[in-house]
């Protein structure tokens, strides 16, 4: 089943204790698309400026990603992010951010994408996320991400969005902020009262927690001895998860459990190298192998 | 198989956002003994002063705990600890600590305990831990806990101890300090080079990690919506783990996996109430039920 993602495409500069990479490809939609494309065809909706070096976008060539929804906007500049993990590998410090084209009009969903049934709305203004949904009348499963900025500045629009989506994926700090609950299980349960049928709380190196009705799933992260660059881990997690769900055309709890494990594993490849390199160096076979390994690691 | 524990017995005053409890029973040996006694007979070695109200020690009556090694020392005062979790439920702030009898001569291991095969050396001076071992010639599995204080102040004695034990249980901060590794998997592997056959790193609300040879086990904590008092969680975890190992008279990796899950579950009962109340209100049947629930929560 085809999976549509809308999100950011950016040119990143990233510093970690293992080095500095300048002007590499990044953005939620890129990480998500690459990760999901191990499982299912992906439809990408995003926008860059005409300053974006074409070779950066080549990262998706040869992948099962339809870029009909990728707009190169003339006269605009690509989103840029400069982040540092020098102080804390678990939380990026933003050195500089230029929204550029992301602050302009949103990209359009091509007509050929409007029958998409699986949709991931990566983090952006909740009003934009809702507008995207208006153009996706066929969707069967909509999952969204969000961030602190919208929780604090656009609570009303975020709440409207939450009533229209099936799943919310967010990190622990965002879940606490959204619900005013310190305890993550309590936070997850509160999110469910706001609309979504399920919520996934990403805890970085500590794994993830899913709540759906009164069902709970908890998974640790895949143990990694070396984390080179955590950028894109959350988007890769979401890509692996949604890619698997779309590939199964199902999202029952047993399928969601497997999908969470695939998200966990795909993210573990992302953080093993800078930018997209970790994903570029893996294969579906290696992902499946590590997925079985994660099952062994956690079984008793 | 009988399990011997040596550790502290204390009178605690604990403050959490849920209230304050004054002069309640505490100490590593008490939490460990109670937790382990769900699985196997326990032999307790510890010392209190003659100021310790006998009714506090009644907490172990009716449990399968042999207190022949519990010394009530005349003219001495019981160890006291006053801790607060008001700022952070994951880390106690020590308001006041009086070592009292713990700063005196260690309690003796009774002759009737010297054939113990399963031994847990709760956190204390590594020299004392070694002396205990000298009096336990029959032991088959020795597991020890330690803390920052000994890592920093007694590194040579701690290293000697590590060469004599089979397993080390310690928390994430202690593992990082001991090995100078930020990454916990790298830290765990480094610990193995110091002697122990296996190491368990406790990560509080984030679960635990075991390394043995090139084998890894990762388990999340049991998701708890309400944590009332985290005191004793780590000792209860160790008690559940060691109690199960002793009950099986085995410590192969599959048995260790099950034991970690029992430790996880027993700790989840401890933190649900103040002092020993959470353990006092549970049963082996409820523990087994939650153990199966944890397996469901983590399976995919």
Coordinates of C-alpha atoms in Angstrom, one line a residue:
Chain A
X1 CA 0.0 0.0 0.0
X2 CA 1.4 3.4 -0.9
X3 CA 2.4 5.7 1.9
X4 CA 2.5 9.5 1.7
X5 CA 4.7 11.7 3.8
X6 CA 4.8 15.4 4.0
X7 CA 7.6 17.1 6.0
X8 CA 10.7 19.1 5.8
X9 CA 13.7 18.7 3.4
X10 CA 16.7 20.5 4.7
X11 CA 20.4 21.1 4.3
X12 CA 22.0 20.3 7.6
X13 CA 25.2 21.0 9.3
X14 CA 25.7 18.6 12.2
X15 CA 28.4 18.5 14.9
X16 CA 28.8 15.4 17.2
X17 CA 31.8 14.2 19.2
X18 CA 32.7 12.1 16.1
X19 CA 33.0 15.0 13.7
X20 CA 31.3 17.7 11.8
X21 CA 29.4 17.3 8.5
X22 CA 28.5 20.4 6.6
X23 CA 25.7 20.9 4.1
X24 CA 24.4 17.4 4.1
X25 CA 20.9 16.3 3.2
X26 CA 18.4 16.2 6.1
X27 CA 14.8 17.0 7.1
X28 CA 12.0 14.8 8.5
X29 CA 10.6 13.9 5.1
X30 CA 13.9 12.7 3.7
X31 CA 14.7 10.5 6.7
X32 CA 11.2 9.2 6.8
X33 CA 11.0 8.4 3.1
X34 CA 14.3 6.6 3.0
X35 CA 13.4 4.6 6.1
X36 CA 9.9 3.7 4.9
X37 CA 11.1 2.8 1.4
X38 CA 12.7 -0.4 2.8
X39 CA 9.1 -1.6 3.2
X40 CA 6.7 0.0 0.8
X41 CA 6.6 2.6 -2.1
X42 CA 6.6 6.1 -0.7
X43 CA 5.1 9.3 -2.0
X44 CA 7.0 12.4 -0.9
X45 CA 5.5 15.9 -0.6
X46 CA 8.0 18.6 0.3
X47 CA 9.6 21.8 -1.0
X48 CA 13.1 23.1 -1.4
X49 CA 14.5 26.3 -2.8
X50 CA 16.3 26.5 -6.2
X51 CA 19.6 26.7 -4.2
X52 CA 19.3 23.1 -3.2
X53 CA 22.2 21.2 -5.0
X54 CA 20.5 18.5 -7.1
X55 CA 23.0 15.9 -6.0
X56 CA 21.7 16.2 -2.4
X57 CA 18.3 15.1 -3.5
X58 CA 19.9 12.2 -5.4
X59 CA 19.9 10.4 -2.1
X60 CA 16.4 9.1 -2.9
X61 CA 17.2 8.0 -6.4
X62 CA 17.0 4.2 -6.8
X63 CA 14.7 4.1 -3.8
X64 CA 11.1 3.4 -4.1
X65 CA 10.2 7.0 -3.6
X66 CA 7.9 8.9 -5.9
X67 CA 9.1 12.5 -5.9
X68 CA 6.2 13.9 -7.9
X69 CA 5.3 16.0 -4.8
X70 CA 8.8 17.4 -4.4
X71 CA 8.7 21.1 -5.5
X72 CA 11.8 23.0 -6.3
X73 CA 10.6 26.6 -5.8
X74 CA 12.2 29.3 -7.9
X75 CA 13.6 32.2 -6.0
X76 CA 13.2 30.5 -2.6
X77 CA 15.9 29.1 -0.3
X78 CA 16.0 25.7 1.2
X79 CA 15.4 25.1 4.9
X80 CA 18.7 25.0 6.8
X81 CA 19.5 23.6 10.2
X82 CA 22.8 23.6 12.1
X83 CA 22.7 21.4 15.2
X84 CA 25.3 20.3 17.7
X85 CA 25.3 17.2 19.9
X86 CA 28.6 18.1 21.5
X87 CA 27.1 18.6 25.0
X88 CA 24.5 15.8 24.9
X89 CA 24.1 13.1 22.4
X90 CA 20.4 12.7 23.4
X91 CA 19.4 16.3 22.6
X92 CA 20.5 18.5 19.8
X93 CA 21.4 22.1 20.5
X94 CA 20.2 24.3 17.5
X95 CA 23.2 26.5 16.6
X96 CA 21.3 28.2 13.7
X97 CA 18.0 27.6 11.9
X98 CA 16.8 29.3 8.7
X99 CA 13.2 28.2 7.9
X100 CA 13.4 29.8 4.4
X101 CA 11.0 28.1 2.1
X102 CA 9.3 26.3 5.0
X103 CA 8.0 29.7 6.1
X104 CA 6.3 30.2 2.7
X105 CA 3.3 28.5 1.2
X106 CA 3.1 24.8 1.7
X107 CA 3.8 22.4 -1.2
X108 CA 0.8 21.0 -3.0
X109 CA -0.3 17.4 -2.9
X110 CA -0.3 16.2 -6.6
X111 CA -3.5 14.9 -8.0
X112 CA -1.9 11.5 -8.4
X113 CA -1.2 11.3 -4.7
X114 CA -4.7 12.1 -3.5
X115 CA -5.8 8.4 -3.3
X116 CA -3.1 7.8 -0.6
X117 CA -4.4 5.6 2.2
X118 CA -1.4 5.7 4.6
X119 CA -0.3 9.2 5.5
X120 CA 2.4 10.5 7.8
X121 CA 2.3 14.2 8.6
X122 CA 5.8 15.0 9.8
X123 CA 6.2 17.9 12.3
X124 CA 5.0 21.3 11.0
X125 CA 2.4 23.9 11.9
X126 CA -0.8 21.9 12.8
X127 CA -2.9 24.2 10.5
X128 CA -0.8 23.0 7.6
X129 CA -1.1 19.5 8.7
X130 CA -4.9 19.9 8.7
X131 CA -4.8 21.4 5.2
X132 CA -2.9 18.5 3.9
X133 CA -5.5 16.2 5.3
X134 CA -8.2 18.1 3.4
X135 CA -6.6 17.0 0.2
X136 CA -6.3 13.4 1.2
X137 CA -9.9 12.1 1.3
X138 CA -9.0 8.4 0.9
X139 CA -6.7 8.0 3.9
X140 CA -7.2 5.0 6.1
X141 CA -4.4 5.6 8.6
X142 CA -3.1 9.1 9.4
X143 CA -0.3 9.5 11.9
X144 CA 1.3 12.8 12.8
X145 CA 4.3 14.1 14.6
X146 CA 4.4 17.4 16.4
X147 CA 6.8 19.5 18.5
X148 CA 7.0 21.8 21.6
X149 CA 6.6 24.9 19.5
X150 CA 3.1 23.9 18.4
X151 CA 2.1 22.6 21.8
X152 CA 2.9 25.9 23.3
X153 CA 2.0 28.3 20.5
X154 CA -0.8 26.6 18.6
X155 CA -2.7 24.5 21.2
X156 CA -6.1 25.1 19.6
X157 CA -5.0 24.1 16.1
X158 CA -3.1 21.1 17.5
X159 CA -6.2 19.9 19.3
X160 CA -8.2 20.2 16.1
X161 CA -5.6 18.1 14.3
X162 CA -5.6 15.5 17.1
X163 CA -9.3 14.9 16.5
X164 CA -8.6 14.1 12.9
X165 CA -5.7 11.7 13.1
X166 CA -5.5 8.0 14.1
X167 CA -2.0 8.0 15.6
X168 CA 0.4 10.5 17.2
X169 CA 4.1 10.0 17.4
X170 CA 6.0 12.3 19.7
X171 CA 8.9 12.3 22.0
X172 CA 8.8 12.1 25.8
X173 CA 9.3 15.8 26.5
X174 CA 6.6 16.8 24.0
X175 CA 4.2 14.3 25.5
X176 CA 4.8 15.7 29.0
X177 CA 4.3 19.3 27.7
X178 CA 1.2 18.4 25.8
X179 CA -0.5 16.7 28.8
X180 CA 1.1 18.3 31.8
X181 CA 1.8 14.8 33.1
X182 CA 5.3 13.9 34.3
X183 CA 4.6 10.2 34.2
X184 CA 4.8 9.0 30.6
X185 CA 2.1 6.3 30.9
X186 CA -0.3 8.9 32.3
X187 CA 0.7 11.3 29.5
X188 CA 0.1 8.6 26.9
X189 CA -3.4 7.9 28.3
X190 CA -4.2 11.6 28.3
X191 CA -3.2 11.9 24.7
X192 CA -5.7 9.2 23.8
X193 CA -8.5 11.4 25.3
X194 CA -7.6 14.1 22.8
X195 CA -8.5 12.0 19.8
X196 CA -5.9 9.6 18.5
X197 CA -6.6 5.9 18.6
X198 CA -2.9 5.2 19.5
X199 CA 0.0 7.2 20.6
X200 CA 3.7 6.3 20.4
X201 CA 6.1 8.1 22.8
X202 CA 9.7 8.0 21.6
X203 CA 12.2 8.0 24.5
X204 CA 15.4 8.1 22.4
X205 CA 18.0 5.7 23.8
X206 CA 15.4 4.4 26.2
X207 CA 13.1 3.0 23.6
X208 CA 9.4 3.6 23.0
X209 CA 6.0 3.2 24.6
X210 CA 2.7 2.7 22.7
X211 CA -0.8 3.1 24.2
X212 CA -4.0 2.1 22.4
X213 CA -7.2 1.8 24.4
X214 CA -6.0 -0.1 27.5
X215 CA -3.3 -1.9 25.6
X216 CA 0.4 -1.0 26.2
X217 CA 3.5 -1.9 24.3
X218 CA 7.0 -1.1 25.6
X219 CA 10.2 -1.7 23.7
X220 CA 13.8 -0.8 24.5
X221 CA 16.0 0.9 21.9
X222 CA 18.3 -1.5 20.0
X223 CA 21.5 -1.4 22.1
X224 CA 24.1 0.6 20.2
X225 CA 27.7 0.7 21.3
X226 CA 28.5 3.7 19.1
X227 CA 26.1 6.5 18.2
X228 CA 27.7 8.8 15.6
X229 CA 24.8 11.1 14.8
X230 CA 21.3 10.9 16.3
X231 CA 19.8 13.3 13.7
X232 CA 16.8 11.8 12.0
X233 CA 16.4 8.9 14.5
X234 CA 12.8 9.8 15.3
X235 CA 11.8 10.3 11.7
X236 CA 13.5 7.1 10.7
X237 CA 11.7 5.3 13.5
X238 CA 8.4 6.7 12.2
X239 CA 9.4 5.8 8.6
X240 CA 10.2 2.2 9.6
X241 CA 7.0 1.9 11.6
X242 CA 4.7 3.4 8.9
X243 CA 6.5 1.7 6.1
X244 CA 5.8 -1.7 7.7
X245 CA 2.2 -0.8 8.5
X246 CA 1.6 0.3 4.9
X247 CA 3.3 -2.9 3.6
X248 CA 0.9 -5.0 5.7
X249 CA -2.1 -2.7 4.9
X250 CA -3.1 -3.3 8.5
X251 CA -2.6 -1.6 11.9
X252 CA -4.1 -4.1 14.4
X253 CA -2.2 -4.3 17.7
X254 CA 0.0 -7.3 16.7
X255 CA 0.9 -5.5 13.5
X256 CA 1.6 -2.3 15.4
X257 CA 3.9 -4.3 17.8
X258 CA 6.0 -5.5 14.9
X259 CA 6.0 -2.1 13.3
X260 CA 7.4 -0.5 16.5
X261 CA 10.2 -3.0 16.4
X262 CA 10.9 -2.2 12.8
X263 CA 11.0 1.5 13.6
X264 CA 13.4 0.8 16.5
X265 CA 15.7 -1.2 14.2
X266 CA 15.7 1.3 11.3
X267 CA 16.5 4.1 13.8
X268 CA 19.4 2.1 15.1
X269 CA 20.9 2.1 11.6
X270 CA 20.4 5.9 11.2
X271 CA 22.3 6.8 14.3
X272 CA 25.3 4.7 13.3
X273 CA 26.6 7.2 10.8
X274 CA 26.1 10.9 9.8
X275 CA 23.1 12.1 7.8
X276 CA 21.6 9.4 5.6
X277 CA 24.8 7.3 5.4
X278 CA 23.7 4.8 8.1
X279 CA 20.5 4.0 6.1
X280 CA 22.3 4.0 2.8
X281 CA 24.6 1.3 4.1
X282 CA 21.9 -1.1 5.2
X283 CA 19.5 -3.4 3.4
X284 CA 16.1 -4.9 4.1
X285 CA 17.9 -8.2 4.8
X286 CA 20.0 -6.6 7.5
X287 CA 17.0 -4.8 9.0
X288 CA 15.1 -8.1 9.2
X289 CA 18.1 -9.8 10.8
X290 CA 18.4 -7.0 13.5
X291 CA 14.6 -7.2 14.0
X292 CA 14.9 -10.9 14.9
X293 CA 17.9 -10.0 17.1
X294 CA 15.9 -7.4 19.0
X295 CA 13.2 -10.0 19.6
X296 CA 15.9 -12.3 21.1
X297 CA 17.4 -9.5 23.2
X298 CA 14.0 -8.7 24.8
X299 CA 12.5 -12.2 25.1
X300 CA 12.3 -14.2 28.3
Chain B
X1 CA 18.4 -23.3 47.1
X2 CA 19.1 -21.0 50.1
X3 CA 20.1 -17.4 49.3
X4 CA 22.3 -15.3 51.6
X5 CA 22.2 -11.5 51.6
X6 CA 24.4 -9.1 53.6
X7 CA 23.5 -5.5 53.5
X8 CA 22.1 -2.5 55.4
X9 CA 19.1 -2.4 57.7
X10 CA 18.0 1.1 58.3
X11 CA 15.3 3.4 59.7
X12 CA 14.3 5.7 56.9
X13 CA 12.5 9.0 56.6
X14 CA 11.3 9.5 53.0
X15 CA 9.6 12.4 51.3
X16 CA 8.0 12.2 47.9
X17 CA 5.4 14.3 46.2
X18 CA 2.9 11.8 47.7
X19 CA 3.7 12.4 51.3
X20 CA 6.3 11.9 54.0
X21 CA 6.9 8.7 56.0
X22 CA 9.0 9.0 59.1
X23 CA 11.0 6.2 60.8
X24 CA 9.9 3.4 58.5
X25 CA 11.9 0.2 57.9
X26 CA 14.4 0.3 55.1
X27 CA 17.9 -0.7 54.0
X28 CA 19.2 -2.8 51.1
X29 CA 19.1 -6.1 53.0
X30 CA 15.5 -5.6 54.1
X31 CA 14.2 -4.8 50.6
X32 CA 16.3 -7.6 49.1
X33 CA 15.2 -10.2 51.6
X34 CA 11.5 -9.4 51.3
X35 CA 11.7 -9.4 47.5
X36 CA 13.7 -12.7 47.3
X37 CA 11.5 -14.4 49.9
X38 CA 8.7 -14.7 47.3
X39 CA 10.9 -17.2 45.5
X40 CA 13.3 -19.0 47.9
X41 CA 14.3 -19.1 51.6
X42 CA 16.5 -16.2 52.5
X43 CA 19.3 -15.9 55.0
X44 CA 19.8 -12.4 56.3
X45 CA 23.1 -11.0 57.6
X46 CA 22.9 -7.5 59.0
X47 CA 23.2 -5.4 62.1
X48 CA 21.0 -2.8 63.9
X49 CA 21.5 -0.9 67.1
X50 CA 19.5 -1.6 70.3
X51 CA 17.5 1.5 69.5
X52 CA 15.7 -0.3 66.6
X53 CA 12.0 -0.7 67.5
X54 CA 11.4 -4.5 67.4
X55 CA 8.1 -3.9 65.5
X56 CA 10.1 -2.5 62.6
X57 CA 11.9 -5.8 62.1
X58 CA 8.6 -7.6 62.4
X59 CA 8.2 -6.8 58.7
X60 CA 10.1 -10.0 57.9
X61 CA 8.1 -12.2 60.3
X62 CA 6.0 -14.8 58.5
X63 CA 8.3 -14.5 55.5
X64 CA 10.8 -17.2 54.6
X65 CA 13.7 -15.2 56.0
X66 CA 16.1 -16.8 58.5
X67 CA 17.2 -13.9 60.7
X68 CA 19.9 -15.9 62.6
X69 CA 22.4 -13.5 61.1
X70 CA 20.6 -10.4 62.3
X71 CA 22.6 -8.9 65.1
X72 CA 21.0 -6.3 67.5
X73 CA 24.1 -4.6 68.9
X74 CA 24.0 -3.3 72.4
X75 CA 25.0 0.3 72.8
X76 CA 24.9 1.0 69.1
X77 CA 22.5 3.0 67.0
X78 CA 20.7 1.8 63.9
X79 CA 21.7 3.2 60.5
X80 CA 19.3 6.1 59.6
X81 CA 18.6 7.7 56.2
X82 CA 16.4 10.7 55.4
X83 CA 15.9 11.1 51.6
X84 CA 13.7 13.3 49.4
X85 CA 12.4 12.7 46.0
X86 CA 10.6 16.1 45.9
X87 CA 12.8 17.4 43.1
X88 CA 13.3 14.2 41.1
X89 CA 11.5 10.9 41.4
X90 CA 14.4 9.2 39.7
X91 CA 17.1 10.3 42.1
X92 CA 16.9 10.7 45.9
X93 CA 18.5 13.7 47.5
X94 CA 20.0 12.6 50.9
X95 CA 18.7 15.1 53.5
X96 CA 20.6 13.4 56.3
X97 CA 22.5 10.1 56.8
X98 CA 23.8 8.6 60.0
X99 CA 25.8 5.5 59.4
X100 CA 25.9 4.6 63.1
X101 CA 26.3 0.9 63.5
X102 CA 27.3 0.5 59.8
X103 CA 30.5 2.4 60.6
X104 CA 31.4 -0.2 63.2
X105 CA 32.5 -3.8 62.9
X106 CA 30.6 -5.8 60.3
X107 CA 28.1 -8.4 61.5
X108 CA 29.3 -12.1 61.5
X109 CA 28.0 -14.8 59.2
X110 CA 26.6 -17.5 61.5
X111 CA 28.1 -21.0 61.2
X112 CA 24.7 -22.3 60.0
X113 CA 24.9 -19.9 57.0
X114 CA 28.4 -20.9 55.8
X115 CA 27.1 -23.5 53.4
X116 CA 25.2 -20.8 51.4
X117 CA 25.5 -21.3 47.6
X118 CA 23.7 -18.2 46.4
X119 CA 25.0 -14.9 47.8
X120 CA 24.2 -11.3 47.3
X121 CA 26.6 -8.7 48.7
X122 CA 24.5 -5.5 48.9
X123 CA 26.3 -2.2 48.6
X124 CA 28.9 -1.6 51.3
X125 CA 32.7 -1.1 51.5
X126 CA 34.3 -3.6 49.0
X127 CA 36.8 -4.7 51.7
X128 CA 33.8 -5.8 53.9
X129 CA 32.3 -7.5 50.9
X130 CA 35.5 -9.5 50.3
X131 CA 35.6 -10.5 54.0
X132 CA 32.1 -11.8 53.8
X133 CA 33.2 -13.9 50.9
X134 CA 36.1 -15.3 52.9
X135 CA 33.4 -16.8 55.2
X136 CA 31.3 -18.3 52.4
X137 CA 33.4 -21.0 50.9
X138 CA 30.5 -23.0 49.3
X139 CA 29.2 -20.2 47.1
X140 CA 28.2 -21.1 43.6
X141 CA 26.9 -17.7 42.5
X142 CA 28.0 -14.4 44.1
X143 CA 26.5 -11.2 42.9
X144 CA 27.4 -7.8 44.3
X145 CA 26.1 -4.2 44.2
X146 CA 28.3 -1.2 44.7
X147 CA 28.0 2.6 44.6
X148 CA 29.8 5.8 43.5
X149 CA 31.5 6.2 46.8
X150 CA 33.5 3.0 46.5
X151 CA 34.2 3.5 42.8
X152 CA 35.8 6.9 43.6
X153 CA 37.4 6.2 47.0
X154 CA 38.2 2.5 47.0
X155 CA 39.0 1.6 43.4
X156 CA 41.7 -0.9 44.3
X157 CA 39.5 -2.9 46.7
X158 CA 36.6 -2.7 44.3
X159 CA 38.8 -4.2 41.6
X160 CA 39.8 -7.0 43.9
X161 CA 36.2 -7.7 44.7
X162 CA 35.2 -7.7 41.0
X163 CA 37.7 -10.6 40.4
X164 CA 35.9 -12.7 43.0
X165 CA 32.3 -12.3 42.0
X166 CA 30.2 -13.8 39.2
X167 CA 27.8 -10.9 38.7
X168 CA 27.7 -7.2 39.3
X169 CA 24.5 -5.2 39.6
X170 CA 24.8 -1.5 39.5
X171 CA 23.0 1.6 38.2
X172 CA 23.7 3.5 35.0
X173 CA 25.6 6.4 36.7
X174 CA 27.7 4.0 38.6
X175 CA 28.6 1.9 35.5
X176 CA 29.6 5.1 33.7
X177 CA 31.8 6.2 36.6
X178 CA 33.4 2.8 37.0
X179 CA 34.3 2.5 33.3
X180 CA 34.6 6.0 32.2
X181 CA 32.3 5.1 29.3
X182 CA 29.3 7.2 28.5
X183 CA 27.7 4.6 26.4
X184 CA 26.1 1.9 28.6
X185 CA 26.7 -1.0 26.3
X186 CA 30.4 -0.1 26.1
X187 CA 30.4 0.4 29.9
X188 CA 28.8 -3.1 30.4
X189 CA 31.4 -4.7 28.2
X190 CA 34.2 -2.9 30.1
X191 CA 32.9 -4.2 33.4
X192 CA 33.2 -7.8 32.0
X193 CA 36.9 -7.2 31.5
X194 CA 37.2 -6.5 35.2
X195 CA 36.1 -10.0 36.3
X196 CA 32.4 -10.6 36.5
X197 CA 30.8 -13.1 34.1
X198 CA 27.7 -11.0 33.9
X199 CA 26.8 -7.4 34.7
X200 CA 23.3 -5.9 35.1
X201 CA 22.9 -2.2 34.6
X202 CA 19.8 -0.8 36.3
X203 CA 18.3 2.2 34.5
X204 CA 15.5 3.0 36.9
X205 CA 12.3 3.9 34.9
X206 CA 14.1 2.9 31.7
X207 CA 14.6 -0.8 32.6
X208 CA 17.8 -2.8 32.6
X209 CA 20.6 -4.1 30.5
X210 CA 22.5 -7.4 31.0
X211 CA 25.7 -8.4 29.3
X212 CA 27.3 -11.8 29.6
X213 CA 30.1 -12.7 27.2
X214 CA 28.8 -11.4 23.9
X215 CA 25.2 -11.9 24.9
X216 CA 22.9 -8.9 25.6
X217 CA 19.5 -8.7 27.3
X218 CA 17.5 -5.5 27.4
X219 CA 14.2 -5.1 29.3
X220 CA 12.1 -2.0 29.8
X221 CA 10.8 -1.3 33.3
X222 CA 7.2 -2.4 33.9
X223 CA 5.2 0.7 33.0
X224 CA 3.8 2.3 36.1
X225 CA 1.3 5.1 36.1
X226 CA 1.9 6.0 39.7
X227 CA 5.2 5.9 41.5
X228 CA 4.7 6.6 45.2
X229 CA 8.2 5.9 46.6
X230 CA 11.2 4.7 44.5
X231 CA 13.2 3.7 47.7
X232 CA 14.4 0.1 47.5
X233 CA 13.5 -0.4 43.9
X234 CA 17.1 -1.5 43.0
X235 CA 17.4 -3.8 46.0
X236 CA 14.0 -5.3 45.3
X237 CA 15.0 -5.8 41.7
X238 CA 18.2 -7.6 42.9
X239 CA 16.1 -9.6 45.4
X240 CA 13.6 -10.7 42.8
X241 CA 16.4 -11.6 40.3
X242 CA 18.5 -13.5 42.9
X243 CA 15.5 -15.1 44.5
X244 CA 14.4 -16.6 41.2
X245 CA 18.0 -17.8 40.3
X246 CA 18.3 -19.5 43.7
X247 CA 14.9 -21.1 43.3
X248 CA 16.0 -22.6 40.0
X249 CA 19.5 -23.4 41.3
X250 CA 20.7 -22.2 37.9
X251 CA 22.0 -19.1 36.1
X252 CA 22.2 -20.0 32.5
X253 CA 21.3 -17.1 30.1
X254 CA 17.7 -18.3 29.6
X255 CA 17.2 -18.4 33.4
X256 CA 18.9 -15.0 33.8
X257 CA 16.5 -13.6 31.3
X258 CA 13.5 -14.8 33.3
X259 CA 15.2 -13.6 36.5
X260 CA 15.7 -10.1 35.2
X261 CA 12.0 -10.0 34.4
X262 CA 11.1 -11.1 37.9
X263 CA 13.4 -8.4 39.3
X264 CA 11.7 -5.9 37.1
X265 CA 8.2 -6.9 38.3
X266 CA 9.1 -7.1 42.0
X267 CA 10.6 -3.6 41.8
X268 CA 7.3 -2.4 40.2
X269 CA 5.4 -3.5 43.3
X270 CA 7.9 -1.8 45.6
X271 CA 7.6 1.7 44.1
X272 CA 3.8 1.6 44.2
X273 CA 3.8 2.4 47.9
X274 CA 6.0 3.7 50.7
X275 CA 8.7 1.6 52.4
X276 CA 7.9 -2.1 52.3
X277 CA 4.1 -1.6 51.9
X278 CA 4.1 -2.3 48.2
X279 CA 5.8 -5.6 48.7
X280 CA 3.6 -6.5 51.7
X281 CA 0.5 -6.0 49.6
X282 CA 1.6 -8.4 46.8
X283 CA 1.7 -12.1 46.4
X284 CA 3.7 -14.6 44.4
X285 CA 0.5 -15.1 42.3
X286 CA 0.3 -11.4 41.5
X287 CA 4.0 -11.3 40.7
X288 CA 3.7 -14.2 38.3
X289 CA 0.7 -12.6 36.7
X290 CA 2.5 -9.3 36.1
X291 CA 5.6 -11.3 34.8
X292 CA 3.4 -12.8 32.1
X293 CA 2.0 -9.3 31.5
X294 CA 5.5 -7.9 31.0
X295 CA 6.2 -10.6 28.5
X296 CA 3.0 -9.6 26.6
X297 CA 3.9 -5.9 26.7
X298 CA 7.4 -6.5 25.2
X299 CA 6.6 -9.2 22.7
X300 CA 6.3 -8.8 19.0

